[in-house]
Every structure is written in structure tokens, then in C-alpha cells.
Coordinates of C-alpha atoms in Angstrom, one line a residue:
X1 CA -6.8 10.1 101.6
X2 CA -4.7 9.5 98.9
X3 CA -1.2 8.4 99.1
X4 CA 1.8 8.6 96.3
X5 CA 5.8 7.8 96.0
X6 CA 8.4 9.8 94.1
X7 CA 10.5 8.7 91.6
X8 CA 12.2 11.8 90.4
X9 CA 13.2 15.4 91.9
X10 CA 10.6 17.8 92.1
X11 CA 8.8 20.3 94.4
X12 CA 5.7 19.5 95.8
X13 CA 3.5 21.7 93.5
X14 CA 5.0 20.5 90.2
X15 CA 4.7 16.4 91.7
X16 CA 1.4 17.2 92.5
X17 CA 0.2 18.4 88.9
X18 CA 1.7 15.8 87.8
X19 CA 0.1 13.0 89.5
X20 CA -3.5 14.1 91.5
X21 CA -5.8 16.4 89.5
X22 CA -7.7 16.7 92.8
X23 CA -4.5 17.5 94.5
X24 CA -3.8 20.2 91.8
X25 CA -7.6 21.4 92.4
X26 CA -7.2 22.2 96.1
X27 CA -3.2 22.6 96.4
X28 CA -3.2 25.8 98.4
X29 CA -6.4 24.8 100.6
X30 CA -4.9 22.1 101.6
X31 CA -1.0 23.2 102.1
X32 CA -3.1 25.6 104.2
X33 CA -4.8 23.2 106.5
X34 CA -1.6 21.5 106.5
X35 CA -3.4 18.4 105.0
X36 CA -0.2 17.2 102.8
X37 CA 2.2 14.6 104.8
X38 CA 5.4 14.2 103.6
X39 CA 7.1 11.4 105.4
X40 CA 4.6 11.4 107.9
X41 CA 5.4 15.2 108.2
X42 CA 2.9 18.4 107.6
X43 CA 4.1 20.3 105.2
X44 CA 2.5 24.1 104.2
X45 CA 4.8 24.8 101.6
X46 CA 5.6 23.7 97.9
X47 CA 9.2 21.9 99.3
X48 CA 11.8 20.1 96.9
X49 CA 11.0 16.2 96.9
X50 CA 13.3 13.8 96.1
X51 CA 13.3 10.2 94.9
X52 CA 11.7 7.4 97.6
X53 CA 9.6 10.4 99.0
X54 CA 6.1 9.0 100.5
X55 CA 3.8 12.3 100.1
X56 CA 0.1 11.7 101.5
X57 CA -2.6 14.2 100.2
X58 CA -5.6 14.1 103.2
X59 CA -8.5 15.1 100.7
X60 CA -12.2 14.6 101.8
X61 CA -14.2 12.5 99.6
X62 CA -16.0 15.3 98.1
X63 CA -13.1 16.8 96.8
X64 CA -11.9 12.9 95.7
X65 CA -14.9 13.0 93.6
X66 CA -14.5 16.5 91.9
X67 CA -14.5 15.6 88.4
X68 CA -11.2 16.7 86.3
X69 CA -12.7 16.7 82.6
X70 CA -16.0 14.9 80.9
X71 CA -15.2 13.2 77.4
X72 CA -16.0 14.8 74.3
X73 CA -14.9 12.0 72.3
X74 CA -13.4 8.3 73.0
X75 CA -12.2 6.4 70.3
X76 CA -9.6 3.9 69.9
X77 CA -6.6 5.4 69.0
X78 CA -7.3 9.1 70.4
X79 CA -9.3 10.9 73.6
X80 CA -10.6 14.4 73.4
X81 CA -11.5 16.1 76.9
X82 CA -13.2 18.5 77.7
X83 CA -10.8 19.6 80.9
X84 CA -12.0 21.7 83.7
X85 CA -10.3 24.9 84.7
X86 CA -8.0 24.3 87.8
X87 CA -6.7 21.2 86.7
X88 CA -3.2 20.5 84.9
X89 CA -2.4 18.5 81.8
X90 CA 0.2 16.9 83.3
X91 CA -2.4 15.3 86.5
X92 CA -5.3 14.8 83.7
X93 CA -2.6 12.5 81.7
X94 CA -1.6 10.7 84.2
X95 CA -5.7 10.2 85.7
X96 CA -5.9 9.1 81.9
X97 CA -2.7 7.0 81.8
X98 CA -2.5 8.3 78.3
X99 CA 0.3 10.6 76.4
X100 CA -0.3 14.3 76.2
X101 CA 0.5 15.6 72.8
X102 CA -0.4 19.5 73.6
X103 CA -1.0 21.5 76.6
X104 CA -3.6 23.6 78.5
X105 CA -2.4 26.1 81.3
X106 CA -3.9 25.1 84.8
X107 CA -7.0 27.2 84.8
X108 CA -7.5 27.1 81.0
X109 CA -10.9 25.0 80.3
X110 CA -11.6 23.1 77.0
X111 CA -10.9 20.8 74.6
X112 CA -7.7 18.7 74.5
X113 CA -6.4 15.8 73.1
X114 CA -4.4 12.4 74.7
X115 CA -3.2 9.6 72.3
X116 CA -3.8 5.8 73.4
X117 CA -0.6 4.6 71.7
X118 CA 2.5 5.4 70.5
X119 CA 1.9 6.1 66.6
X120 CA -1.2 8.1 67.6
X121 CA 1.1 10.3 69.7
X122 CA 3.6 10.6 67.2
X123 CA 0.9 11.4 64.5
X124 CA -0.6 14.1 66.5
X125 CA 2.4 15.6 67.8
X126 CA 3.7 16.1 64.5
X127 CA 0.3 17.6 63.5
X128 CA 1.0 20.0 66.3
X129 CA 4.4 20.9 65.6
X130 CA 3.7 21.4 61.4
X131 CA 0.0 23.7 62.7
X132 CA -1.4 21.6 61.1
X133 CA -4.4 21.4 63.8
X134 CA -7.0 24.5 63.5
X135 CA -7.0 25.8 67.6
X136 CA -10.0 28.1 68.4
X137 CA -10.3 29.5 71.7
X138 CA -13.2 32.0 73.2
X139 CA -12.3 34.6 76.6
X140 CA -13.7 37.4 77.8
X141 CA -11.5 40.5 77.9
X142 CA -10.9 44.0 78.9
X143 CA -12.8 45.8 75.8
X144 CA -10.4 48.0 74.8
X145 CA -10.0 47.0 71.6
X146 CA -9.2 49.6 68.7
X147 CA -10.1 47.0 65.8
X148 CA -13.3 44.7 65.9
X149 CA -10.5 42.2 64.5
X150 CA -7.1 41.9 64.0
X151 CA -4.3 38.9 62.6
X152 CA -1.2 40.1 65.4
X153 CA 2.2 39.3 65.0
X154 CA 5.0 40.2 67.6
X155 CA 7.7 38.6 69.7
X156 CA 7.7 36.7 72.8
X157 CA 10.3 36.3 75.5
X158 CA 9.9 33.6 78.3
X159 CA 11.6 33.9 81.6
X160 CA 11.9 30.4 83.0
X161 CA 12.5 31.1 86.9
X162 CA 10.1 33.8 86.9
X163 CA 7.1 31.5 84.8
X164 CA 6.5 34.4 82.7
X165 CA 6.4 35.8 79.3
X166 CA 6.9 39.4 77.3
X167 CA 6.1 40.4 74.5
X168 CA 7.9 43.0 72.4
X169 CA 6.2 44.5 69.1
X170 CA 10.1 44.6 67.2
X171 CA 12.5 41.2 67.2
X172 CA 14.7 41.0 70.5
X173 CA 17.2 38.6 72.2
X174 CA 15.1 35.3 73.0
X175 CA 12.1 36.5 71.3
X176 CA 10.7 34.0 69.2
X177 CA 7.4 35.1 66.2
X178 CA 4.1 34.6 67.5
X179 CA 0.9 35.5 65.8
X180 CA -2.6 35.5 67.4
X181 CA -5.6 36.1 65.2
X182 CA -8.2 38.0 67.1
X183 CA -12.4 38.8 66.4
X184 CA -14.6 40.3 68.7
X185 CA -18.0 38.4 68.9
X186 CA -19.8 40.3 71.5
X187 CA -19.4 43.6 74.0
X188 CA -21.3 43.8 77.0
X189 CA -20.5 46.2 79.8
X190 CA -16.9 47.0 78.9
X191 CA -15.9 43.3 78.7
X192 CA -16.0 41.4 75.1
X193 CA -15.7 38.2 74.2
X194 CA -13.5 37.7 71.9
X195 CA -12.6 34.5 69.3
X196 CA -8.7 34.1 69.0
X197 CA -7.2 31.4 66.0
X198 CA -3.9 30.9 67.6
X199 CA -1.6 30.3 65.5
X200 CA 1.7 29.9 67.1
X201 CA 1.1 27.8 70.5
X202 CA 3.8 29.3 72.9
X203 CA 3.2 29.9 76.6
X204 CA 0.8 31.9 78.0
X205 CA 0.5 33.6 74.4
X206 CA -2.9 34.5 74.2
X207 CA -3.2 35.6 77.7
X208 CA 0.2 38.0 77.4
X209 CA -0.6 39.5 73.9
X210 CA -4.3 40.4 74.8
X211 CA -2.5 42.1 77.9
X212 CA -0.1 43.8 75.3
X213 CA -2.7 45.4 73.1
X214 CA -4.3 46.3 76.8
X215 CA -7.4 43.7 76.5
X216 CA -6.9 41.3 79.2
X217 CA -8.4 38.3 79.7
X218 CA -10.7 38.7 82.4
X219 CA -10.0 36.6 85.5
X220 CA -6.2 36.3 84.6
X221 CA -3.8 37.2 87.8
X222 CA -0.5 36.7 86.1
X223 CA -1.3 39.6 83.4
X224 CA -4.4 40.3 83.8
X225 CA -6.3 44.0 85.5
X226 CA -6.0 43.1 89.0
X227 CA -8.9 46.0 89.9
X228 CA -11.4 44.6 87.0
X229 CA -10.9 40.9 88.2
X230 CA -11.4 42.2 91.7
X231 CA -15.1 44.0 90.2
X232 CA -15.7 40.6 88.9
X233 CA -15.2 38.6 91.5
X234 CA -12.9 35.9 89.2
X235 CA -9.8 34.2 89.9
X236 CA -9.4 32.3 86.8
X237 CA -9.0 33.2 83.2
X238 CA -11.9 33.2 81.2
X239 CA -9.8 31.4 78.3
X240 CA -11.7 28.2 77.2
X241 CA -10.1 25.8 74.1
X242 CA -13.2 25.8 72.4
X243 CA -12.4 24.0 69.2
X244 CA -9.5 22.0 67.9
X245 CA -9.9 20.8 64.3
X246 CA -7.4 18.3 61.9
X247 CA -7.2 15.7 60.0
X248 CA -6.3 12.3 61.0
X249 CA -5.8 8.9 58.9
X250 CA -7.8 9.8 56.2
X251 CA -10.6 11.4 58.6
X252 CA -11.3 14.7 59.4
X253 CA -12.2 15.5 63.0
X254 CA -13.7 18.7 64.6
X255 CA -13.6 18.8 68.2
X256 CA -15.9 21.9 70.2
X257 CA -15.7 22.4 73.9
X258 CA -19.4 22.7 76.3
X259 CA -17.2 24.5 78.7
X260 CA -17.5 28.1 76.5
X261 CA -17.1 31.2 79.5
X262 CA -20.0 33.8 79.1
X263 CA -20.4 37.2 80.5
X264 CA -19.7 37.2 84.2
X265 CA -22.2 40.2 87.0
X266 CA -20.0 42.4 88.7
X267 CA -20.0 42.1 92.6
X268 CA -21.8 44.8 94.5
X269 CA -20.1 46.8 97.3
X270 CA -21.0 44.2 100.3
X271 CA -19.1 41.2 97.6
X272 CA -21.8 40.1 96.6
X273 CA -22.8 39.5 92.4
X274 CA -25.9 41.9 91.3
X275 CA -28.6 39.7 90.1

């Protein structure tokens, strides 16, 4: 059991990212069980929250102990995790107690960096907002791919109530440039997996433009192929952060996830994965 207060407005869902990974891990399982309390209350939906709000998350200790991240580095300015898919930034900062100075969707995996202070924060946020930091990432997609490689550019258009994007070849109101650099490393079975140098970081961007040139990333439910997902038996992207790269007070640092997604068996008939 674990046992929280609110300070500020917020639904359940969003309060929860922000403060229990666990929480985040096993949100709907437990809204389901009706194991979330809020003011002594069962709750089995993501309700508004306001300030004073005593919210009581009835995990077991197995899923108390599910690890969020393991370290890939620790040193005394900076921390580089190596986050596990299911878990928010938001909740991971918070486990950390340290400032988040990029982001990872939810069931994105890999490699990303917390400052311990505040000039490390504003150093590396700046490094983020100039691109100054190489971001690699490897997925398996769709393979439908016309190129072997390609260096994208298009627009995207995010829709705040809906928590999606689009993306439109030609400018268009809202659009803002994006540009995704693209190589296929591998093809197996009409799935590829696929190296991608983003180089714009806007939401969901590499997930919505491999959907746009109609090479989804495998796993993905918000713009993914729901019947290939369904073949595969996954639930989560296969999008991992697999390297992040800059320089950093004189040093250069190189940072490579362990968490890299590999070619997944389809599910026979009866739901269960061929060997």
C-alpha cells in the first residue's frame, strides 16, 4: 500500500504518472480491482483531484518491487536511465527526486537523462532545445518501406484534448517542421527494424510519421496496425531510446540503452507464440 496527498488539480491518471511509477505500471489493473482509494473511497475511474486529496494506491509487494529503470550511468552532476516501457518520465523523476530535462512517452524504453542540480538542468536543457544532443532510437515496424533509408521532413499538428498528432506532407495551420532520419537495419517476416536519428523531438513524432509513410511501429495502439499488433501479440511500441550522445563541460558523453526491442513470433490461432 502506498499512500499520497495532492497539492495541485489533476485527474487521477496524470497524478499518478506523476508520483508512483508502480502506480503508472498497473493503473488500469488496479482502477479495475477497484484497488485506488480516494478519500477512503474506491474509485474505477481516472476522476479530477483536487488539492488536500488523500489517494491510496493498494499494490501488492510484487508489484511495489517492479523495477522502473536500471542506471546506465551515475555521476555527480547528471543520471542516465535506462527506463522500462510502461513507466512515465514524470513518476521516474519524481522516484529519482531529480529534474527531467527531456521526455520518453509511457511505453517508450531507453535511455534518458535527469540533472542533480540546477546548472546541470539548465546546461542540458539548452543542449536539448539548440539539438545539440545526437538521439538514436531502434523499433520494429510494419516493412513497408519504399527506401532502405530516407532523411523525412513534413509537418505536424498536435491536438491537445484528443492527445494526438498529424502529420501533413505540405505546411498547414498549427503544423510545426519536423524531420525524422530513417535506415532500415534488418527485415524479417514483414517487420524491419529500423534506426531513426530524430531530429526534431515533438510528440509522438516517430511513432506518427512511421504511421504516415505506412510503416508503423509495431506494438503502437494510438497509430499503429491494430490487426498486425493483434498477430503479434504486443501492446507496447517497440520504440526503444537507444543512444543519446553530447557534449558536456568539456567531456563528451555517449549514452547506449540494453533495453534494444528485437524481432517478436507471431501468435498461433489458439493465442499462443510459435516457438
Amino acid at each position: 500500500m502506498k499512500k499520497f496527498t495532492v497539492t495541485t488539480p489533476a485527474r487521477l491518471r496524470d497524478f499518478t504518472d506523476a508520483v508512483y511509477p508502480q502506480g503508472s505500471f498497473y493503473f488500469s489493473a488496479l482502477l479495475r480491482a477497484g484497488d485506488i482509494r480516494v478519500n477512503g473511497v474506491k474509485t474505477r475511474s481516472d476522476m479530477p483531484l483536487k488539492g488536500g486529496d488523500e489517494v491510496v494506491y493498494y499494490t501488492t509487494p510484487k508489484m511495489e518491487s517492479k523495477p522502473s529503470h536500471s542506471t546506465i550511468y551515475a555521476g555527480q552532476h547528471i543520471y542516465v536511465a535506462d527506463k522500462f516501457s510502461g513507466v512515465s518520465t514524470e513518476a521516474l523523476a519524481c522516484e529519482l527526486g531529480m529534474t527531467a530535462v527531456h521526455r520518453l512517452d509511457r511505453n517508450t524504453c531507453g535511455a534518458i537523462v535527469f540533472a542533480k542540480d540546477e546548472d546541470a538542468a539548465e546546461q542540458l536543457k539548452a543542449l536539448f532545445k539548440e539539438r545539440a544532443v545526437r538521439k538514436e532510437y531502434i523499433c520494429i515496424c510494419k516493412d513497408n518501406f519504399a527506401r532502405p533509408s530516407g532523411d523525412l521532413r513534413a509537418y505536424l499538428i498536435k491536438d491537445e484534448k484528443k492527445g494526438l498528432v498529424t502529420i501533413t506532407d505540405s505546411p498547414s495551420k498549427g503544423g510545426v517542421p519536423i524531420r525524422t532520419e530513417y535506415e532500415v537495419e534488418e527485415r524479417q517476416g514483414g517487420l524491419a527494424k529500423v534506426k531513426v536519428i530524430l531530429h526534431t523531438g515533438k510528440t509522438h513524432q516517430i511513432r506518427a510519421h512511421m504511421a504516415h509513410i505506412g510503416c508503423p511501429v509495431l506494438g503502437d495502439e494510438k497509430y499503429g496496425d491494430e490487426a498486425l499488433n493483434a498477430k503479434y501479440g504486443v501492446r507496447r511500441q517497440l520504440l526503444c531510446s537507444a543512444l543519446l550522445a553530447f557534449d558536456l563541460d568539456g567531456r563528451s558523453f555517449a549514452f547506449h540503452s540494453s533495453l534494444i526491442p528485437d524481432f517478436p513470433q507471431p501468435r498461433s490461432q489458439n493465442g499462443c507464440k510459435f516457438s
